[in-house]
mmCIF file with all atom_site columns, C-alpha atoms in Angstrom:
data_model
loop_
_atom_site.group_PDB
_atom_site.id
_atom_site.type_symbol
_atom_site.label_atom_id
_atom_site.label_alt_id
_atom_site.label_comp_id
_atom_site.label_asym_id
_atom_site.label_entity_id
_atom_site.label_seq_id
_atom_site.pdbx_PDB_ins_code
_atom_site.Cartn_x
_atom_site.Cartn_y
_atom_site.Cartn_z
_atom_site.occupancy
_atom_site.B_iso_or_equiv
_atom_site.pdbx_formal_charge
_atom_site.auth_seq_id
_atom_site.auth_comp_id
_atom_site.auth_asym_id
_atom_site.auth_atom_id
_atom_site.pdbx_PDB_model_num
ATOM 1   C CA . UNK W 1 1   ? -97.727  -3.790  213.135 1.00 37.00 ? 1   UNK W CA 1
ATOM 2   C CA . UNK W 1 2   ? -96.891  -6.231  216.155 1.00 45.00 ? 2   UNK W CA 1
ATOM 3   C CA . UNK W 1 3   ? -93.544  -7.127  217.409 1.00 53.00 ? 3   UNK W CA 1
ATOM 4   C CA . UNK W 1 4   ? -94.608  -10.606 218.520 1.00 60.00 ? 4   UNK W CA 1
ATOM 5   C CA . UNK W 1 5   ? -92.759  -13.297 216.632 1.00 60.00 ? 5   UNK W CA 1
ATOM 6   C CA . UNK W 1 6   ? -94.897  -16.435 214.909 1.00 62.00 ? 6   UNK W CA 1
ATOM 7   C CA . UNK W 1 7   ? -93.643  -18.879 217.751 1.00 80.00 ? 7   UNK W CA 1
ATOM 8   C CA . UNK W 1 8   ? -95.153  -16.267 220.262 1.00 92.00 ? 8   UNK W CA 1
ATOM 9   C CA . UNK W 1 9   ? -98.827  -17.619 220.718 1.00 97.00 ? 9   UNK W CA 1
ATOM 10  C CA . UNK W 1 10  ? -101.391 -18.315 223.588 1.00 98.00 ? 10  UNK W CA 1
ATOM 11  C CA . UNK W 1 11  ? -102.704 -22.058 222.850 1.00 98.00 ? 11  UNK W CA 1
ATOM 12  C CA . UNK W 1 12  ? -106.827 -22.297 223.138 1.00 98.00 ? 12  UNK W CA 1
ATOM 13  C CA . UNK W 1 13  ? -107.295 -25.608 223.769 1.00 98.00 ? 13  UNK W CA 1
ATOM 14  C CA . UNK W 1 14  ? -111.054 -27.055 224.036 1.00 97.00 ? 14  UNK W CA 1
ATOM 15  C CA . UNK W 1 15  ? -113.516 -29.798 223.488 1.00 96.00 ? 15  UNK W CA 1
ATOM 16  C CA . UNK W 1 16  ? -116.720 -28.771 222.451 1.00 92.00 ? 16  UNK W CA 1
ATOM 17  C CA . UNK W 1 17  ? -119.767 -31.342 221.675 1.00 85.00 ? 17  UNK W CA 1
ATOM 18  C CA . UNK W 1 18  ? -122.610 -28.769 220.741 1.00 85.00 ? 18  UNK W CA 1
ATOM 19  C CA . UNK W 1 19  ? -120.433 -25.668 220.100 1.00 86.00 ? 19  UNK W CA 1
ATOM 20  C CA . UNK W 1 20  ? -120.663 -23.798 223.234 1.00 92.00 ? 20  UNK W CA 1
ATOM 21  C CA . UNK W 1 21  ? -117.519 -24.565 224.210 1.00 94.00 ? 21  UNK W CA 1
ATOM 22  C CA . UNK W 1 22  ? -115.819 -23.301 220.849 1.00 95.00 ? 22  UNK W CA 1
ATOM 23  C CA . UNK W 1 23  ? -117.712 -19.902 221.370 1.00 95.00 ? 23  UNK W CA 1
ATOM 24  C CA . UNK W 1 24  ? -115.938 -19.197 224.322 1.00 97.00 ? 24  UNK W CA 1
ATOM 25  C CA . UNK W 1 25  ? -112.794 -20.135 223.099 1.00 97.00 ? 25  UNK W CA 1
ATOM 26  C CA . UNK W 1 26  ? -113.252 -17.785 220.036 1.00 97.00 ? 26  UNK W CA 1
ATOM 27  C CA . UNK W 1 27  ? -114.087 -14.903 222.101 1.00 97.00 ? 27  UNK W CA 1
ATOM 28  C CA . UNK W 1 28  ? -111.075 -15.800 224.502 1.00 98.00 ? 28  UNK W CA 1
ATOM 29  C CA . UNK W 1 29  ? -108.842 -15.222 220.994 1.00 98.00 ? 29  UNK W CA 1
ATOM 30  C CA . UNK W 1 30  ? -110.060 -12.013 220.538 1.00 98.00 ? 30  UNK W CA 1
ATOM 31  C CA . UNK W 1 31  ? -108.635 -10.997 223.953 1.00 98.00 ? 31  UNK W CA 1
ATOM 32  C CA . UNK W 1 32  ? -105.468 -12.663 223.403 1.00 98.00 ? 32  UNK W CA 1
ATOM 33  C CA . UNK W 1 33  ? -105.076 -11.019 219.976 1.00 98.00 ? 33  UNK W CA 1
ATOM 34  C CA . UNK W 1 34  ? -105.753 -7.420  221.053 1.00 97.00 ? 34  UNK W CA 1
ATOM 35  C CA . UNK W 1 35  ? -102.252 -7.724  222.968 1.00 97.00 ? 35  UNK W CA 1
ATOM 36  C CA . UNK W 1 36  ? -100.705 -8.575  219.553 1.00 95.00 ? 36  UNK W CA 1
ATOM 37  C CA . UNK W 1 37  ? -99.897  -12.140 220.298 1.00 96.00 ? 37  UNK W CA 1
ATOM 38  C CA . UNK W 1 38  ? -101.173 -14.671 218.326 1.00 97.00 ? 38  UNK W CA 1
ATOM 39  C CA . UNK W 1 39  ? -104.283 -17.315 219.506 1.00 98.00 ? 39  UNK W CA 1
ATOM 40  C CA . UNK W 1 40  ? -103.636 -20.309 218.224 1.00 98.00 ? 40  UNK W CA 1
ATOM 41  C CA . UNK W 1 41  ? -106.772 -22.406 218.589 1.00 98.00 ? 41  UNK W CA 1
ATOM 42  C CA . UNK W 1 42  ? -106.863 -26.208 218.869 1.00 97.00 ? 42  UNK W CA 1
ATOM 43  C CA . UNK W 1 43  ? -109.180 -29.269 220.321 1.00 95.00 ? 43  UNK W CA 1
ATOM 44  C CA . UNK W 1 44  ? -109.265 -32.584 220.961 1.00 94.00 ? 44  UNK W CA 1
ATOM 45  C CA . UNK W 1 45  ? -111.351 -35.096 219.573 1.00 90.00 ? 45  UNK W CA 1
ATOM 46  C CA . UNK W 1 46  ? -113.678 -37.304 221.070 1.00 88.00 ? 46  UNK W CA 1
ATOM 47  C CA . UNK W 1 47  ? -113.439 -40.760 222.739 1.00 83.00 ? 47  UNK W CA 1
ATOM 48  C CA . UNK W 1 48  ? -115.246 -43.826 222.995 1.00 73.00 ? 48  UNK W CA 1
ATOM 49  C CA . UNK W 1 49  ? -115.663 -46.889 225.111 1.00 67.00 ? 49  UNK W CA 1
ATOM 50  C CA . UNK W 1 50  ? -114.049 -49.113 222.493 1.00 64.00 ? 50  UNK W CA 1
ATOM 51  C CA . UNK W 1 51  ? -110.570 -48.877 221.346 1.00 53.00 ? 51  UNK W CA 1
ATOM 52  C CA . UNK W 1 52  ? -111.155 -48.372 217.997 1.00 55.00 ? 52  UNK W CA 1
ATOM 53  C CA . UNK W 1 53  ? -109.865 -44.940 216.203 1.00 54.00 ? 53  UNK W CA 1
ATOM 54  C CA . UNK W 1 54  ? -113.540 -43.065 215.596 1.00 63.00 ? 54  UNK W CA 1
ATOM 55  C CA . UNK W 1 55  ? -112.197 -39.723 214.591 1.00 65.00 ? 55  UNK W CA 1
ATOM 56  C CA . UNK W 1 56  ? -110.139 -38.843 211.401 1.00 66.00 ? 56  UNK W CA 1
ATOM 57  C CA . UNK W 1 57  ? -106.371 -37.483 212.059 1.00 66.00 ? 57  UNK W CA 1
ATOM 58  C CA . UNK W 1 58  ? -107.758 -33.816 210.800 1.00 72.00 ? 58  UNK W CA 1
ATOM 59  C CA . UNK W 1 59  ? -111.213 -33.079 211.263 1.00 72.00 ? 59  UNK W CA 1
ATOM 60  C CA . UNK W 1 60  ? -113.523 -32.235 208.585 1.00 72.00 ? 60  UNK W CA 1
ATOM 61  C CA . UNK W 1 61  ? -114.378 -28.782 209.839 1.00 71.00 ? 61  UNK W CA 1
ATOM 62  C CA . UNK W 1 62  ? -113.330 -26.241 212.730 1.00 73.00 ? 62  UNK W CA 1
ATOM 63  C CA . UNK W 1 63  ? -110.129 -25.940 214.760 1.00 88.00 ? 63  UNK W CA 1
ATOM 64  C CA . UNK W 1 64  ? -107.345 -28.901 214.202 1.00 90.00 ? 64  UNK W CA 1
ATOM 65  C CA . UNK W 1 65  ? -106.915 -31.064 216.179 1.00 90.00 ? 65  UNK W CA 1
ATOM 66  C CA . UNK W 1 66  ? -104.100 -30.574 219.362 1.00 95.00 ? 66  UNK W CA 1
ATOM 67  C CA . UNK W 1 67  ? -100.239 -32.088 219.431 1.00 94.00 ? 67  UNK W CA 1
ATOM 68  C CA . UNK W 1 68  ? -98.199  -32.387 222.387 1.00 95.00 ? 68  UNK W CA 1
ATOM 69  C CA . UNK W 1 69  ? -96.105  -30.060 220.449 1.00 96.00 ? 69  UNK W CA 1
ATOM 70  C CA . UNK W 1 70  ? -98.840  -27.140 220.283 1.00 97.00 ? 70  UNK W CA 1
ATOM 71  C CA . UNK W 1 71  ? -99.091  -27.342 224.363 1.00 97.00 ? 71  UNK W CA 1
ATOM 72  C CA . UNK W 1 72  ? -94.964  -27.945 224.645 1.00 97.00 ? 72  UNK W CA 1
ATOM 73  C CA . UNK W 1 73  ? -94.147  -24.532 222.616 1.00 97.00 ? 73  UNK W CA 1
ATOM 74  C CA . UNK W 1 74  ? -97.021  -22.397 223.442 1.00 98.00 ? 74  UNK W CA 1
ATOM 75  C CA . UNK W 1 75  ? -96.173  -19.218 225.618 1.00 97.00 ? 75  UNK W CA 1
ATOM 76  C CA . UNK W 1 76  ? -99.730  -19.433 227.643 1.00 98.00 ? 76  UNK W CA 1
ATOM 77  C CA . UNK W 1 77  ? -102.433 -21.535 227.946 1.00 98.00 ? 77  UNK W CA 1
ATOM 78  C CA . UNK W 1 78  ? -106.251 -21.605 227.689 1.00 98.00 ? 78  UNK W CA 1
ATOM 79  C CA . UNK W 1 79  ? -108.189 -24.808 228.534 1.00 98.00 ? 79  UNK W CA 1
ATOM 80  C CA . UNK W 1 80  ? -111.841 -25.132 227.801 1.00 98.00 ? 80  UNK W CA 1
ATOM 81  C CA . UNK W 1 81  ? -114.129 -28.115 228.387 1.00 97.00 ? 81  UNK W CA 1
ATOM 82  C CA . UNK W 1 82  ? -117.886 -28.279 229.040 1.00 95.00 ? 82  UNK W CA 1
ATOM 83  C CA . UNK W 1 83  ? -119.000 -29.295 232.254 1.00 95.00 ? 83  UNK W CA 1
ATOM 84  C CA . UNK W 1 84  ? -119.553 -33.004 233.181 1.00 94.00 ? 84  UNK W CA 1
ATOM 85  C CA . UNK W 1 85  ? -120.847 -33.614 236.521 1.00 94.00 ? 85  UNK W CA 1
ATOM 86  C CA . UNK W 1 86  ? -118.909 -30.845 237.652 1.00 95.00 ? 86  UNK W CA 1
ATOM 87  C CA . UNK W 1 87  ? -115.677 -32.136 236.160 1.00 96.00 ? 87  UNK W CA 1
ATOM 88  C CA . UNK W 1 88  ? -114.034 -31.903 232.921 1.00 97.00 ? 88  UNK W CA 1
ATOM 89  C CA . UNK W 1 89  ? -115.409 -33.624 229.892 1.00 95.00 ? 89  UNK W CA 1
ATOM 90  C CA . UNK W 1 90  ? -113.575 -37.254 229.244 1.00 94.00 ? 90  UNK W CA 1
ATOM 91  C CA . UNK W 1 91  ? -112.046 -36.376 225.828 1.00 94.00 ? 91  UNK W CA 1
ATOM 92  C CA . UNK W 1 92  ? -109.958 -33.230 227.748 1.00 96.00 ? 92  UNK W CA 1
ATOM 93  C CA . UNK W 1 93  ? -108.879 -35.676 230.491 1.00 96.00 ? 93  UNK W CA 1
ATOM 94  C CA . UNK W 1 94  ? -107.730 -38.114 228.006 1.00 94.00 ? 94  UNK W CA 1
ATOM 95  C CA . UNK W 1 95  ? -105.761 -35.716 226.283 1.00 95.00 ? 95  UNK W CA 1
ATOM 96  C CA . UNK W 1 96  ? -104.460 -34.402 229.116 1.00 96.00 ? 96  UNK W CA 1
ATOM 97  C CA . UNK W 1 97  ? -103.058 -37.787 230.608 1.00 95.00 ? 97  UNK W CA 1
ATOM 98  C CA . UNK W 1 98  ? -101.286 -38.056 227.384 1.00 94.00 ? 98  UNK W CA 1
ATOM 99  C CA . UNK W 1 99  ? -99.130  -35.270 228.059 1.00 95.00 ? 99  UNK W CA 1
ATOM 100 C CA . UNK W 1 100 ? -96.814  -36.909 230.681 1.00 95.00 ? 100 UNK W CA 1
ATOM 101 C CA . UNK W 1 101 ? -93.619  -35.843 228.891 1.00 96.00 ? 101 UNK W CA 1
ATOM 102 C CA . UNK W 1 102 ? -94.221  -32.449 229.028 1.00 97.00 ? 102 UNK W CA 1
ATOM 103 C CA . UNK W 1 103 ? -94.459  -32.985 233.352 1.00 97.00 ? 103 UNK W CA 1
ATOM 104 C CA . UNK W 1 104 ? -91.555  -35.120 233.067 1.00 97.00 ? 104 UNK W CA 1
ATOM 105 C CA . UNK W 1 105 ? -89.412  -32.306 231.048 1.00 97.00 ? 105 UNK W CA 1
ATOM 106 C CA . UNK W 1 106 ? -90.754  -29.163 232.689 1.00 97.00 ? 106 UNK W CA 1
ATOM 107 C CA . UNK W 1 107 ? -91.674  -27.843 229.270 1.00 97.00 ? 107 UNK W CA 1
ATOM 108 C CA . UNK W 1 108 ? -94.657  -25.601 231.009 1.00 98.00 ? 108 UNK W CA 1
ATOM 109 C CA . UNK W 1 109 ? -92.858  -24.602 234.460 1.00 97.00 ? 109 UNK W CA 1
ATOM 110 C CA . UNK W 1 110 ? -93.748  -20.581 234.693 1.00 97.00 ? 110 UNK W CA 1
ATOM 111 C CA . UNK W 1 111 ? -96.242  -20.270 232.119 1.00 98.00 ? 111 UNK W CA 1
ATOM 112 C CA . UNK W 1 112 ? -99.646  -18.716 232.632 1.00 98.00 ? 112 UNK W CA 1
ATOM 113 C CA . UNK W 1 113 ? -102.702 -20.601 231.893 1.00 98.00 ? 113 UNK W CA 1
ATOM 114 C CA . UNK W 1 114 ? -106.357 -19.990 232.264 1.00 98.00 ? 114 UNK W CA 1
ATOM 115 C CA . UNK W 1 115 ? -109.404 -22.388 232.086 1.00 98.00 ? 115 UNK W CA 1
ATOM 116 C CA . UNK W 1 116 ? -113.144 -21.717 230.856 1.00 98.00 ? 116 UNK W CA 1
ATOM 117 C CA . UNK W 1 117 ? -116.343 -24.066 230.640 1.00 97.00 ? 117 UNK W CA 1
ATOM 118 C CA . UNK W 1 118 ? -119.959 -24.614 229.510 1.00 95.00 ? 118 UNK W CA 1
ATOM 119 C CA . UNK W 1 119 ? -122.889 -25.730 231.305 1.00 93.00 ? 119 UNK W CA 1
ATOM 120 C CA . UNK W 1 120 ? -126.734 -26.168 230.531 1.00 90.00 ? 120 UNK W CA 1
ATOM 121 C CA . UNK W 1 121 ? -127.650 -25.165 234.063 1.00 88.00 ? 121 UNK W CA 1
ATOM 122 C CA . UNK W 1 122 ? -126.409 -22.319 235.821 1.00 84.00 ? 122 UNK W CA 1
ATOM 123 C CA . UNK W 1 123 ? -125.270 -24.032 239.119 1.00 84.00 ? 123 UNK W CA 1
ATOM 124 C CA . UNK W 1 124 ? -123.982 -27.421 237.277 1.00 88.00 ? 124 UNK W CA 1
ATOM 125 C CA . UNK W 1 125 ? -120.694 -27.448 238.666 1.00 94.00 ? 125 UNK W CA 1
ATOM 126 C CA . UNK W 1 126 ? -118.985 -24.672 236.527 1.00 95.00 ? 126 UNK W CA 1
ATOM 127 C CA . UNK W 1 127 ? -116.897 -23.662 239.280 1.00 96.00 ? 127 UNK W CA 1
ATOM 128 C CA . UNK W 1 128 ? -115.400 -27.678 240.291 1.00 97.00 ? 128 UNK W CA 1
ATOM 129 C CA . UNK W 1 129 ? -115.014 -28.193 236.217 1.00 97.00 ? 129 UNK W CA 1
ATOM 130 C CA . UNK W 1 130 ? -112.736 -24.928 236.458 1.00 98.00 ? 130 UNK W CA 1
ATOM 131 C CA . UNK W 1 131 ? -111.067 -26.221 239.386 1.00 97.00 ? 131 UNK W CA 1
ATOM 132 C CA . UNK W 1 132 ? -110.755 -29.607 238.010 1.00 97.00 ? 132 UNK W CA 1
ATOM 133 C CA . UNK W 1 133 ? -108.564 -28.384 234.650 1.00 98.00 ? 133 UNK W CA 1
ATOM 134 C CA . UNK W 1 134 ? -106.594 -26.223 237.082 1.00 98.00 ? 134 UNK W CA 1
ATOM 135 C CA . UNK W 1 135 ? -105.090 -29.367 238.913 1.00 98.00 ? 135 UNK W CA 1
ATOM 136 C CA . UNK W 1 136 ? -102.724 -31.068 236.307 1.00 97.00 ? 136 UNK W CA 1
ATOM 137 C CA . UNK W 1 137 ? -101.785 -27.545 234.887 1.00 98.00 ? 137 UNK W CA 1
ATOM 138 C CA . UNK W 1 138 ? -100.819 -26.904 238.577 1.00 98.00 ? 138 UNK W CA 1
ATOM 139 C CA . UNK W 1 139 ? -98.719  -29.888 238.664 1.00 97.00 ? 139 UNK W CA 1
ATOM 140 C CA . UNK W 1 140 ? -96.982  -29.249 235.286 1.00 97.00 ? 140 UNK W CA 1
ATOM 141 C CA . UNK W 1 141 ? -95.854  -26.068 237.150 1.00 98.00 ? 141 UNK W CA 1
ATOM 142 C CA . UNK W 1 142 ? -98.076  -23.531 235.084 1.00 98.00 ? 142 UNK W CA 1
ATOM 143 C CA . UNK W 1 143 ? -99.174  -20.267 236.535 1.00 98.00 ? 143 UNK W CA 1
ATOM 144 C CA . UNK W 1 144 ? -103.206 -19.911 237.003 1.00 98.00 ? 144 UNK W CA 1
ATOM 145 C CA . UNK W 1 145 ? -104.704 -16.875 235.773 1.00 98.00 ? 145 UNK W CA 1
ATOM 146 C CA . UNK W 1 146 ? -108.204 -15.468 236.679 1.00 97.00 ? 146 UNK W CA 1
ATOM 147 C CA . UNK W 1 147 ? -110.512 -12.987 236.407 1.00 98.00 ? 147 UNK W CA 1
ATOM 148 C CA . UNK W 1 148 ? -110.207 -10.101 238.978 1.00 97.00 ? 148 UNK W CA 1
ATOM 149 C CA . UNK W 1 149 ? -113.491 -8.164  240.231 1.00 97.00 ? 149 UNK W CA 1
ATOM 150 C CA . UNK W 1 150 ? -111.743 -5.220  238.677 1.00 97.00 ? 150 UNK W CA 1
ATOM 151 C CA . UNK W 1 151 ? -113.642 -6.598  235.730 1.00 97.00 ? 151 UNK W CA 1
ATOM 152 C CA . UNK W 1 152 ? -117.162 -4.827  235.568 1.00 97.00 ? 152 UNK W CA 1
ATOM 153 C CA . UNK W 1 153 ? -119.078 -7.819  234.038 1.00 97.00 ? 153 UNK W CA 1
ATOM 154 C CA . UNK W 1 154 ? -117.991 -10.181 237.164 1.00 96.00 ? 154 UNK W CA 1
ATOM 155 C CA . UNK W 1 155 ? -120.522 -7.770  238.893 1.00 96.00 ? 155 UNK W CA 1
ATOM 156 C CA . UNK W 1 156 ? -122.890 -7.607  236.344 1.00 95.00 ? 156 UNK W CA 1
ATOM 157 C CA . UNK W 1 157 ? -123.543 -11.017 234.887 1.00 94.00 ? 157 UNK W CA 1
ATOM 158 C CA . UNK W 1 158 ? -126.720 -13.093 235.311 1.00 92.00 ? 158 UNK W CA 1
ATOM 159 C CA . UNK W 1 159 ? -125.436 -15.900 233.350 1.00 92.00 ? 159 UNK W CA 1
ATOM 160 C CA . UNK W 1 160 ? -121.801 -17.376 233.082 1.00 92.00 ? 160 UNK W CA 1
ATOM 161 C CA . UNK W 1 161 ? -118.525 -15.806 234.634 1.00 92.00 ? 161 UNK W CA 1
ATOM 162 C CA . UNK W 1 162 ? -116.191 -16.490 237.765 1.00 95.00 ? 162 UNK W CA 1
ATOM 163 C CA . UNK W 1 163 ? -112.966 -15.183 239.343 1.00 97.00 ? 163 UNK W CA 1
ATOM 164 C CA . UNK W 1 164 ? -111.863 -18.543 237.920 1.00 98.00 ? 164 UNK W CA 1
ATOM 165 C CA . UNK W 1 165 ? -112.557 -18.427 234.804 1.00 97.00 ? 165 UNK W CA 1
ATOM 166 C CA . UNK W 1 166 ? -114.646 -17.904 231.792 1.00 97.00 ? 166 UNK W CA 1
ATOM 167 C CA . UNK W 1 167 ? -117.804 -19.423 232.091 1.00 96.00 ? 167 UNK W CA 1
ATOM 168 C CA . UNK W 1 168 ? -121.289 -19.874 229.987 1.00 95.00 ? 168 UNK W CA 1
ATOM 169 C CA . UNK W 1 169 ? -124.672 -20.582 230.609 1.00 93.00 ? 169 UNK W CA 1
ATOM 170 C CA . UNK W 1 170 ? -125.858 -22.787 227.803 1.00 88.00 ? 170 UNK W CA 1
ATOM 171 C CA . UNK W 1 171 ? -129.829 -22.958 228.326 1.00 82.00 ? 171 UNK W CA 1
ATOM 172 C CA . UNK W 1 172 ? -132.389 -23.348 225.945 1.00 74.00 ? 172 UNK W CA 1
ATOM 173 C CA . UNK W 1 173 ? -133.289 -19.111 225.935 1.00 67.00 ? 173 UNK W CA 1
ATOM 174 C CA . UNK W 1 174 ? -129.480 -18.519 225.199 1.00 60.00 ? 174 UNK W CA 1
ATOM 175 C CA . UNK W 1 175 ? -129.657 -20.389 221.814 1.00 58.00 ? 175 UNK W CA 1
ATOM 176 C CA . UNK W 1 176 ? -126.002 -21.401 222.152 1.00 66.00 ? 176 UNK W CA 1
ATOM 177 C CA . UNK W 1 177 ? -125.025 -17.496 222.269 1.00 90.00 ? 177 UNK W CA 1
ATOM 178 C CA . UNK W 1 178 ? -122.823 -15.585 224.806 1.00 94.00 ? 178 UNK W CA 1
ATOM 179 C CA . UNK W 1 179 ? -123.972 -12.801 226.706 1.00 94.00 ? 179 UNK W CA 1
ATOM 180 C CA . UNK W 1 180 ? -122.491 -9.597  226.357 1.00 96.00 ? 180 UNK W CA 1
ATOM 181 C CA . UNK W 1 181 ? -120.816 -9.783  230.128 1.00 97.00 ? 181 UNK W CA 1
ATOM 182 C CA . UNK W 1 182 ? -120.060 -13.372 229.186 1.00 97.00 ? 182 UNK W CA 1
ATOM 183 C CA . UNK W 1 183 ? -117.799 -12.310 225.841 1.00 97.00 ? 183 UNK W CA 1
ATOM 184 C CA . UNK W 1 184 ? -116.255 -9.319  227.749 1.00 98.00 ? 184 UNK W CA 1
ATOM 185 C CA . UNK W 1 185 ? -114.874 -11.794 230.484 1.00 98.00 ? 185 UNK W CA 1
ATOM 186 C CA . UNK W 1 186 ? -113.792 -14.000 227.783 1.00 98.00 ? 186 UNK W CA 1
ATOM 187 C CA . UNK W 1 187 ? -111.932 -11.129 226.364 1.00 98.00 ? 187 UNK W CA 1
ATOM 188 C CA . UNK W 1 188 ? -110.530 -9.989  229.685 1.00 98.00 ? 188 UNK W CA 1
ATOM 189 C CA . UNK W 1 189 ? -109.499 -13.823 230.358 1.00 98.00 ? 189 UNK W CA 1
ATOM 190 C CA . UNK W 1 190 ? -107.691 -13.595 226.937 1.00 98.00 ? 190 UNK W CA 1
ATOM 191 C CA . UNK W 1 191 ? -106.025 -10.628 227.330 1.00 98.00 ? 191 UNK W CA 1
ATOM 192 C CA . UNK W 1 192 ? -104.818 -11.026 231.091 1.00 98.00 ? 192 UNK W CA 1
ATOM 193 C CA . UNK W 1 193 ? -103.441 -14.601 230.040 1.00 98.00 ? 193 UNK W CA 1
ATOM 194 C CA . UNK W 1 194 ? -101.603 -12.889 227.159 1.00 98.00 ? 194 UNK W CA 1
ATOM 195 C CA . UNK W 1 195 ? -100.087 -9.632  228.672 1.00 98.00 ? 195 UNK W CA 1
ATOM 196 C CA . UNK W 1 196 ? -99.088  -12.249 231.588 1.00 98.00 ? 196 UNK W CA 1
ATOM 197 C CA . UNK W 1 197 ? -97.037  -14.395 229.072 1.00 97.00 ? 197 UNK W CA 1
ATOM 198 C CA . UNK W 1 198 ? -95.490  -11.134 227.451 1.00 95.00 ? 198 UNK W CA 1
ATOM 199 C CA . UNK W 1 199 ? -94.092  -10.277 230.762 1.00 94.00 ? 199 UNK W CA 1
ATOM 200 C CA . UNK W 1 200 ? -92.960  -13.731 232.314 1.00 92.00 ? 200 UNK W CA 1
ATOM 201 C CA . UNK W 1 201 ? -91.485  -13.787 228.619 1.00 85.00 ? 201 UNK W CA 1
ATOM 202 C CA . UNK W 1 202 ? -89.972  -10.201 228.467 1.00 75.00 ? 202 UNK W CA 1
#
């Protein structure tokens, strides 16, 4: 039986339009839960160019929408977004821009974080997208956790995977499925963030 409190969780926060980034989030959760820590999966709603609300407060299916309180109380954070022209998608940026109180209060200082992304082309800006998500987290005082080259899949992957974070190449032949290397790197990153959170809290 785990000795972890129900309040000890790693937040896996993502935006996914076609489901590929969601698959990464689920694989990361497997890694988190291998440590005995809870993986709390949340997502952000889509945004539009008008000012009208376009999403219900509770989604019809899938993970619940994230609240600022979910972020405030996490022991660690895994942040994911599809690649949009080498950057995180607008819905994720919109959510992060609404978290200024976390920065003002220093709520995330000293907590570990990792990032993940998916793109439809192999060299379509995955690494710059990962870096774009790291920037606000570093401003909030979080400690970035990557994937070390001691992970064998980082040497063998012919699709996604980077030392900066977990990635997926969602090309047509992949049919939206993670490769074994991509999945292994997700599990490794999830486990590493959770283990780091445990050590920092210990």
